[in-house]
Coordinates of C-alpha atoms in Angstrom, one line a residue:
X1 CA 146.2 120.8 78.1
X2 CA 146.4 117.2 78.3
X3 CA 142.8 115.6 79.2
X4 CA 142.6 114.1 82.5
X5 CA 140.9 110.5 82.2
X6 CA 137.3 109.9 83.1
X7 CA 136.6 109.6 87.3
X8 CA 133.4 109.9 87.6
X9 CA 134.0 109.5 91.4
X10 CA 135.9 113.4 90.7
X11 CA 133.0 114.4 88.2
X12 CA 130.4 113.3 90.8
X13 CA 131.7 115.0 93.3
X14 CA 132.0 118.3 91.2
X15 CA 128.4 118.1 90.3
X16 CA 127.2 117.4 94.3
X17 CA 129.1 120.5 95.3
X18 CA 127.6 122.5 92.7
X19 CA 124.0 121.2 93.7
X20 CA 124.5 122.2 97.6
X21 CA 125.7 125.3 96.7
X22 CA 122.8 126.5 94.6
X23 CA 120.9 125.8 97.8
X24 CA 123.0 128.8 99.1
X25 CA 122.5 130.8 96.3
X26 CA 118.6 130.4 96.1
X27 CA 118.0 132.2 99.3
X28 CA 121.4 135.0 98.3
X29 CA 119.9 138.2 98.6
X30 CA 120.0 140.3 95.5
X31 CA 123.0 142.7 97.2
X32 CA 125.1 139.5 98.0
X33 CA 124.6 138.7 93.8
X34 CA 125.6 141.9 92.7
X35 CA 128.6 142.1 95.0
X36 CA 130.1 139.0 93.0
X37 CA 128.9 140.4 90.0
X38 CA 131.1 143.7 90.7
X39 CA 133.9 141.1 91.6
X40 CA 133.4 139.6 88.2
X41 CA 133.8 142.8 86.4
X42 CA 136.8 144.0 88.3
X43 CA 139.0 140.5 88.0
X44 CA 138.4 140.7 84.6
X45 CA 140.5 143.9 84.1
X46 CA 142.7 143.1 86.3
X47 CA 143.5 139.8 85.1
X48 CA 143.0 140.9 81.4
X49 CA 146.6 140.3 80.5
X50 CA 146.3 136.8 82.0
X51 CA 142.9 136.0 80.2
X52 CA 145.3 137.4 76.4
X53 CA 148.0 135.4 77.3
X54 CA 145.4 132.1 78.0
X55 CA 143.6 133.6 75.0
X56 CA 146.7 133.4 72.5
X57 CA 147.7 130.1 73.5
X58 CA 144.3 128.7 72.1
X59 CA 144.4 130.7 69.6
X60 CA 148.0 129.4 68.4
X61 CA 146.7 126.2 68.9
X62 CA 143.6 126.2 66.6
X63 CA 145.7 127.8 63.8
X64 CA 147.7 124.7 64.2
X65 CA 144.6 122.3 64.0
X66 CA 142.6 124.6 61.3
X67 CA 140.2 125.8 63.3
X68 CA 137.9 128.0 60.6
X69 CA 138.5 132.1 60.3
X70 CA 134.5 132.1 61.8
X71 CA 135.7 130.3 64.7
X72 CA 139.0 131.8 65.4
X73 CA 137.3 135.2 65.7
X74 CA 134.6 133.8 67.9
X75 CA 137.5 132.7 70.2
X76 CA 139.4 135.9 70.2
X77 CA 139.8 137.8 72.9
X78 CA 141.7 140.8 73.6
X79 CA 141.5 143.5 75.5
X80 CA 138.9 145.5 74.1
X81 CA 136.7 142.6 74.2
X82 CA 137.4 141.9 78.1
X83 CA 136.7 145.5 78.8
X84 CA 133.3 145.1 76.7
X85 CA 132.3 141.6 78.6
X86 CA 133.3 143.8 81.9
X87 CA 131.1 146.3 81.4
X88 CA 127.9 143.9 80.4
X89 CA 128.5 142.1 83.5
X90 CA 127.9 145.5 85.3
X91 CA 124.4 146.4 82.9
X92 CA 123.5 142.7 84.6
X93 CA 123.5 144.1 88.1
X94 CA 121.1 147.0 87.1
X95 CA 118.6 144.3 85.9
X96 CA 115.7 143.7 88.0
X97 CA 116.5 140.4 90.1
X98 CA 113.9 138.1 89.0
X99 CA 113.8 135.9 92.1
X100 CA 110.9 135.9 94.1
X101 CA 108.8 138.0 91.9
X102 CA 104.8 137.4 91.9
X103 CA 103.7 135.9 88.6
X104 CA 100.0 135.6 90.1
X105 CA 98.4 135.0 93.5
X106 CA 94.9 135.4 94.5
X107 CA 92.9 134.6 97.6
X108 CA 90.7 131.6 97.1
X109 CA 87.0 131.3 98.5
X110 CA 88.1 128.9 101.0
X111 CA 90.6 131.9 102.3
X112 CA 93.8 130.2 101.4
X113 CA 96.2 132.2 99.5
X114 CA 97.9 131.2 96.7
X115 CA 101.2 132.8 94.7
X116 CA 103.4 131.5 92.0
X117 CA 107.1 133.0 92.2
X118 CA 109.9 132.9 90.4
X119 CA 112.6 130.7 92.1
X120 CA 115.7 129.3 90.5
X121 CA 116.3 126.3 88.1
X122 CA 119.1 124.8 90.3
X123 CA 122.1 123.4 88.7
X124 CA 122.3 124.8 84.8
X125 CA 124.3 122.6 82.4
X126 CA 126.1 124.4 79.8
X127 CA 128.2 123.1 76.3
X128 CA 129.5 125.2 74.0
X129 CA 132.7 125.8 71.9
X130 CA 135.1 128.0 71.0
X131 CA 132.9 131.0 72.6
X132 CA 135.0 132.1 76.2
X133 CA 133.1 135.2 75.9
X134 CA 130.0 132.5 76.6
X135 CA 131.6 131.4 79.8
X136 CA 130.9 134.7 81.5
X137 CA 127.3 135.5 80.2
X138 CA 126.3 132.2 81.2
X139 CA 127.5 132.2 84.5
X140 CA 126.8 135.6 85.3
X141 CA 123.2 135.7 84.2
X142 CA 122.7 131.9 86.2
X143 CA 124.2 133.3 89.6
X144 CA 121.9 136.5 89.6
X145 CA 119.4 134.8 89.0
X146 CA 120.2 132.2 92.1
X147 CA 121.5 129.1 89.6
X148 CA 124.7 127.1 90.0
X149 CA 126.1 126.1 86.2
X150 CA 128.4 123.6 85.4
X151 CA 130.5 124.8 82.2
X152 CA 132.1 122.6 79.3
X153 CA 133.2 125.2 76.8
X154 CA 135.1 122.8 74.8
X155 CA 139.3 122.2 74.7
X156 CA 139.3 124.8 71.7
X157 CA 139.1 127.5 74.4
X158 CA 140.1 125.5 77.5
X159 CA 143.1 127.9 78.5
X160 CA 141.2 130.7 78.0
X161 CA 138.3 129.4 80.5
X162 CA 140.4 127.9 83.2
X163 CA 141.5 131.7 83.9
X164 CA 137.9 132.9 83.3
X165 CA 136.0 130.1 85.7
X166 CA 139.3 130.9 88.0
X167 CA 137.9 134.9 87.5
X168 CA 134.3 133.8 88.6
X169 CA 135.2 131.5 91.4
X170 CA 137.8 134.0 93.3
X171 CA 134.9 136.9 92.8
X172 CA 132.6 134.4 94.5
X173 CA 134.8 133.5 97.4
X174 CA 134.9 137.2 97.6
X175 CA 131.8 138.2 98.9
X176 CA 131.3 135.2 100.7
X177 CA 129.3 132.8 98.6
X178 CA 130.4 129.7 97.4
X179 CA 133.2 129.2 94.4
X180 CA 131.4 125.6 94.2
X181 CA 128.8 127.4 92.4
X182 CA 130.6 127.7 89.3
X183 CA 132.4 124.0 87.7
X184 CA 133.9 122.7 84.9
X185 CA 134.3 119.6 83.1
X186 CA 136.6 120.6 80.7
X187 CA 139.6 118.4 81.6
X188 CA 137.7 115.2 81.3
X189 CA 137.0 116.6 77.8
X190 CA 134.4 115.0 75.7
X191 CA 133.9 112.2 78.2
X192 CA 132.5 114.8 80.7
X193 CA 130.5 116.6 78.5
X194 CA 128.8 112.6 78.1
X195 CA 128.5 112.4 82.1
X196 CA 127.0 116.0 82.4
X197 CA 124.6 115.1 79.9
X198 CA 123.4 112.1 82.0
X199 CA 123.7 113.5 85.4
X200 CA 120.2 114.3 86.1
X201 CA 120.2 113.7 89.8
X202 CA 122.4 117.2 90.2
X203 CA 121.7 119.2 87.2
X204 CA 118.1 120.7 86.4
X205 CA 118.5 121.7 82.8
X206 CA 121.1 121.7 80.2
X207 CA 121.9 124.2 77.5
X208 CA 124.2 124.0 74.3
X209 CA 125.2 126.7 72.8
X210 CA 126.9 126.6 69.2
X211 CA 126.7 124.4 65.8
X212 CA 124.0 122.7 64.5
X213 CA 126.3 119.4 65.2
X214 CA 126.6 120.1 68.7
X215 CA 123.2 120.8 69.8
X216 CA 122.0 117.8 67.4
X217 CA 124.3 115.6 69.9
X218 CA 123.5 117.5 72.9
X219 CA 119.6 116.9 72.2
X220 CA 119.7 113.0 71.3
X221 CA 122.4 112.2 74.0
X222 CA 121.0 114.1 76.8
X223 CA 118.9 112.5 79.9
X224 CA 119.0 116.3 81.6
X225 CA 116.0 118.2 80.4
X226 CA 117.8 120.4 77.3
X227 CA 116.7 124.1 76.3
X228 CA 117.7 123.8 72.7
X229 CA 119.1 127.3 71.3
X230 CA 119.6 127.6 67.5
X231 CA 122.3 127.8 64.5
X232 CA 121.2 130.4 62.7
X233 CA 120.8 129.7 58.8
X234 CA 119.1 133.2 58.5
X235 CA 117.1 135.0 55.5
X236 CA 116.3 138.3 54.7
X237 CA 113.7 138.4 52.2
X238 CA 113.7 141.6 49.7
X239 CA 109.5 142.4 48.4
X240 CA 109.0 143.8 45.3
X241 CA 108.7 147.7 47.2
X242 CA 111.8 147.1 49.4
X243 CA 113.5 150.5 49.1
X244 CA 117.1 150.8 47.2
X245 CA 119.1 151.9 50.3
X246 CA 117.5 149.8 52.6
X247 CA 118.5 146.6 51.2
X248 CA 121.8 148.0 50.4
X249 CA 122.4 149.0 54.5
X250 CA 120.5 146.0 55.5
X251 CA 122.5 143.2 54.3
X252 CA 125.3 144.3 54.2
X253 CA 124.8 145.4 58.1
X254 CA 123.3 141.7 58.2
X255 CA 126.1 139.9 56.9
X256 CA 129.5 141.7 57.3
X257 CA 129.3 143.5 60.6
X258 CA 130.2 140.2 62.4
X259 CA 129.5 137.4 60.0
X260 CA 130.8 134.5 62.5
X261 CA 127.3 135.3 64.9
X262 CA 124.6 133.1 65.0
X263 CA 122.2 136.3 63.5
X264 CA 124.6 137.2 60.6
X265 CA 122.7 136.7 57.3
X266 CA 123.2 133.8 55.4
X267 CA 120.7 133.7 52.6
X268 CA 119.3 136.7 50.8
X269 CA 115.9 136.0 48.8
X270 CA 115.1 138.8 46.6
X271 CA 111.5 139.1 44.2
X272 CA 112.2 138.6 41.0
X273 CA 110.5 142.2 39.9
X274 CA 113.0 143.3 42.6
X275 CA 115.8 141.6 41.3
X276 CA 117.1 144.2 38.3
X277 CA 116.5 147.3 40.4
X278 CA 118.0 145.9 43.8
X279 CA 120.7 143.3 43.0
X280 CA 123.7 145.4 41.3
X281 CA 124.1 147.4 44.2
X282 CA 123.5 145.1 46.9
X283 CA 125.9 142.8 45.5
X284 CA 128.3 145.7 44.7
X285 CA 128.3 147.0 48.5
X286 CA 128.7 143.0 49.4
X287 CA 131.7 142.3 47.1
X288 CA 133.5 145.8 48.1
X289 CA 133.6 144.3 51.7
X290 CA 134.8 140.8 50.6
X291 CA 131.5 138.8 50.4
X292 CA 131.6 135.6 47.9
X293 CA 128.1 135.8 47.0
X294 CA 126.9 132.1 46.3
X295 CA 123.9 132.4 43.5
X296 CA 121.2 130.8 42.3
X297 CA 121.0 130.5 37.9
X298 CA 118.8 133.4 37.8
X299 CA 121.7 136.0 40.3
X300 CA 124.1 134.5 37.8
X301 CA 122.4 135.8 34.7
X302 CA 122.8 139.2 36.4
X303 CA 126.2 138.4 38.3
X304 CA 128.0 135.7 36.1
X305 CA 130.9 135.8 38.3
X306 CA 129.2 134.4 41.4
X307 CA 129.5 130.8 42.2
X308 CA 126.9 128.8 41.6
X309 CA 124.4 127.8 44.9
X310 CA 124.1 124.4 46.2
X311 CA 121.4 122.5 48.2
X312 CA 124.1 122.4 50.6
X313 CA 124.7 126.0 50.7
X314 CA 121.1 126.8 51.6
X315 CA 121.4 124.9 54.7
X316 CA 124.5 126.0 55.7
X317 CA 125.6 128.8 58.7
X318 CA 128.7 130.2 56.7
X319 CA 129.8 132.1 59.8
X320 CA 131.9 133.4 57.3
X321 CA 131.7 136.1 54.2
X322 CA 129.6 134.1 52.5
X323 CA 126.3 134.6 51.2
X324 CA 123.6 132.7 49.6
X325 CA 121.6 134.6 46.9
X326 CA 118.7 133.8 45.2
X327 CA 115.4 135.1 43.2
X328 CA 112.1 133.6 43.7
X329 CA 108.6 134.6 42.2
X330 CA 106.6 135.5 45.1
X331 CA 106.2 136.0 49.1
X332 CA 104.5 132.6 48.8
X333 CA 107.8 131.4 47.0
X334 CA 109.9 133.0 49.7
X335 CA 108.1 131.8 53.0
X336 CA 108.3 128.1 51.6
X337 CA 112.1 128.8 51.2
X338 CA 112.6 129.9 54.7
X339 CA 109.7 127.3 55.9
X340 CA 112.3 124.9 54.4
X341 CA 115.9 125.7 54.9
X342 CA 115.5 128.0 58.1
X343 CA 116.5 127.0 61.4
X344 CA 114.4 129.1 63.1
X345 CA 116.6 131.7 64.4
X346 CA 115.9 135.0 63.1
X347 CA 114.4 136.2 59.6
X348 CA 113.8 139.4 58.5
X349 CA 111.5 141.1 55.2
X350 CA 112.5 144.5 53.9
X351 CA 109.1 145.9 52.7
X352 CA 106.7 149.3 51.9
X353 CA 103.7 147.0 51.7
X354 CA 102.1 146.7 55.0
X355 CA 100.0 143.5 54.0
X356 CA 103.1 141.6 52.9
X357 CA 104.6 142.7 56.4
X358 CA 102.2 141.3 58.6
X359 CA 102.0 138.7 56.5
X360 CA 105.5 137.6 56.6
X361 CA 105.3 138.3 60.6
X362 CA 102.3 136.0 61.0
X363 CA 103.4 132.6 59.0
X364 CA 107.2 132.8 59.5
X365 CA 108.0 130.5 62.5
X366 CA 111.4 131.6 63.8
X367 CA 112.0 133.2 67.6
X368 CA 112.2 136.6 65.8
X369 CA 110.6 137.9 63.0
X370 CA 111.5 141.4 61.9
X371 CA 110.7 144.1 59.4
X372 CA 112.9 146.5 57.7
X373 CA 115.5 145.7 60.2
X374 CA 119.0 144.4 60.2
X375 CA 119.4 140.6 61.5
X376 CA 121.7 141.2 63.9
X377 CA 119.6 143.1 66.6
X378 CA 118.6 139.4 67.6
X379 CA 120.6 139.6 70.4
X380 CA 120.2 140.0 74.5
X381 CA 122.3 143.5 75.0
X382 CA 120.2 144.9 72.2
X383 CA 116.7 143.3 73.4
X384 CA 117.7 145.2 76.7
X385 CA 118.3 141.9 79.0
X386 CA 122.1 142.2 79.3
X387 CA 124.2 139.7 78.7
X388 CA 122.2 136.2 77.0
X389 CA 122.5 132.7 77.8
X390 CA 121.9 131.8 73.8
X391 CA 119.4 132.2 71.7
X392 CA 116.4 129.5 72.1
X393 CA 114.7 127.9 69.1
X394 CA 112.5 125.9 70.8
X395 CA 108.8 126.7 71.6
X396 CA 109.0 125.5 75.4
X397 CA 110.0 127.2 78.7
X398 CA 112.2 129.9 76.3
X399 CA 112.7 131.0 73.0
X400 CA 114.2 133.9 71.4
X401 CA 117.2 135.1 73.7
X402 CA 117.7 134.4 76.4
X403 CA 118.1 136.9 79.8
X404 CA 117.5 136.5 83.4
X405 CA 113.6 135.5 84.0
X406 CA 114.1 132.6 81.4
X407 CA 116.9 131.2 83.8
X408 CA 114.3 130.7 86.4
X409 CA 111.0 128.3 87.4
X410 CA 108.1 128.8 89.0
X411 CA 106.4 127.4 92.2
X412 CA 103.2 127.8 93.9
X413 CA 103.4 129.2 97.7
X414 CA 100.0 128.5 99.4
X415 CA 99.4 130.1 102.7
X416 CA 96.6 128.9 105.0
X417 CA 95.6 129.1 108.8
X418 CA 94.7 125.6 109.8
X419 CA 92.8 125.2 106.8
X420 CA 91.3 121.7 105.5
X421 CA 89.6 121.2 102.3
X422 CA 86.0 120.4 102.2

């Protein structure tokens, strides 16, 4: 679609009606947000051959422009995927409404009370690309928990979204709250991605979603307060006791299940007294699924055909079925590899020795930190939160996914009777 010029008149006025309806939807009750939530869930399979049809014209289009086979499935939808994103928006309305929930409260001496509840953020920001499936987590997850969100999910999807952000207005207007509550700034493209990020007098917080480029940008241009979630250069670190099978199922569930996520596995470290007994067949159950495996010189004396690692390759998210391999001497060895390269997503230790468990646990600094488990359960459907707004590799407010209470504030409600401090 051609990209309608820069008024920030228009853009302004998109972001005002957004913040005066978040008013509306702080004090929705949690019946009225689950009523639009089941309107969500129903326009979506009725409208499913609309949102293909949107879906294939970006598709077509990124084919044209090269978009990368990571991408391109990222961007997919069909109808099996619409019925999927249905049916999470429905395990959303059997989450516990966060809003007004106690944190703490107490009486004081003086006979005031005091409470801190959960409220509402406001107006939440959201960039992204290439991920229409992120349009309807985000949106969903900010209006049951009482938020407005302003959506830019980038012109590789922009047909696609127009029907979705069509799908989540109409269910609004529905049940009687306002379609205001969910905008867009796609058609002013890049330039309204800029003016979001500076808009501070109507949105309360901003979060990107998506490569390690974008949220790079998104962090140094933004004036909005930013919850910065992740790319995920991920490791899985095989000990000297990691059982055969294990390692086998584990990376290759890691890796290949869906390698264009943000918790596929992108670098395997394996113990060098590992290496012999563990490598042939997790590099054979890799390779049968079409895996390049990308190795350091010591995997290439036991796999000469792999190609050879590069500085840049440990840094990279392949989002792709690629995989960097290498051997190292020690846990020690490992965690500076991962203290190094890792981006603080997820990492993971397959391991019979509880010390170098709790170990790897207590000095790896990533939002999760697993043991003899696949990668990819870093995710808010499998933490049990529903849908997720992203994954958040930052240390304040959030971090790890993200699900309904990390969508909200707090404030303090103090109740007196005529009170006066002494």
């Amino acid at each position: 679609m051609e990209q309608t010029a820069l008024d920030t008149t228009v853009l302004d006025e998109r972001l005002a009606a957004a913040k005066q309806a978040s008013y509306r939807l702080a004090r929705a009750t949690t019946a009225e947000k689950d009523a639009a939530l089941e309107q969500v869930s129903s326009l979506l399979r009725a409208r499913a051959t609309d949102i293909v049809a949107a879906n294939e014209l970006d598709l077509d289009a990124g084919r044209v422009s090269g978009l990368a086979e990571g991408l391109l499935d990222r961007l997919t939808l069909d109808e099996r995927r619409i019925a999927s994103i249905a049916d999470a928006v429905l395990e959303v309305i059997g989450l516990t409404d966060p809003i007004g929930e106690t944190v703490s409260g107490r009486t004081l001496p003086s006979g005031v009370r005091i409470d801190q509840v959960r409220v509402p953020l406001g107006v939440v920001g959201a960039i992204y690309e290439a991920r229409p499936n992120v349009t309807i987590d985000i949106a969903v997850l900010a209006l049951k928990s009482g938020n407005a969100v302003v959506l830019r999910g980038g012109s590789a999807a922009e047909q696609t979204n127009r029907v979705l952000i069509d799908v989540l207005r109409g269910a609004l207007d529905a049940v009687g709250l306002p379609a205001e509550a969910v905008q867009t700034v796609d058609d002013f493209g890049r330039d309204g991605a800029r003016h979001l990020m500076q808009a501070r007098d109507y949105v309360d917080v901003l979060i990107p979603r998506g490569s390690a480029g974008l949220i790079r940008a998104v962090v140094d241009e933004a004036r909005v307060p930013v919850i910065e979630t992740g790319a995920g250069v991920v490791h899985m670190f095989l000990d000297e006791s990691a059982p055969e099978q294990w390692a086998v199922d584990l990376v290759h569930n890691a890796k290949v299940q869906r390698p264009s996520v943000c918790n596929a596995l992108e670098t395997l470290l394996v113990h060098r007294d590992a290496a012999e007994r563990l490598l042939p067949s997790v590099i054979d159950r890799l390779e049968a699924s079409g895996v390049t495996v990308h190795a350091d010189e010591r995997v290439r004396a036991l796999r000469p055909e792999a190609l050879p690692v590069t500085d840049e390759d440990w840094a990279t998210e392949h989002m792709s079925l690629d995989i960097s391999v290498g051997i190292v001497d020690s846990l020690d060895d490992a965690l500076a590899h991962i203290r190094r390269y890792s981006t603080k997503h997820t990492e993971s230790i397959i391991t019979n020795d509880l010390g170098n468990a709790e170990r790897f646990l207590n000095e790896v600094d990533a939002a999760a930190v697993m043991v003899n488990a696949s990668t990819r359960f870093t995710d808010g459907a499998e933490f049990g939160f529903g849908a997720e707004v992203g994954i958040s590799t930052q240390k304040l407010h959030a971090r790890g996914p993200m699900g309904l209470p990390e969508l909200t504030s707090t404030k303090w409600i103090v109740r007196g009777a005529g009170h006066v401090r002494a």
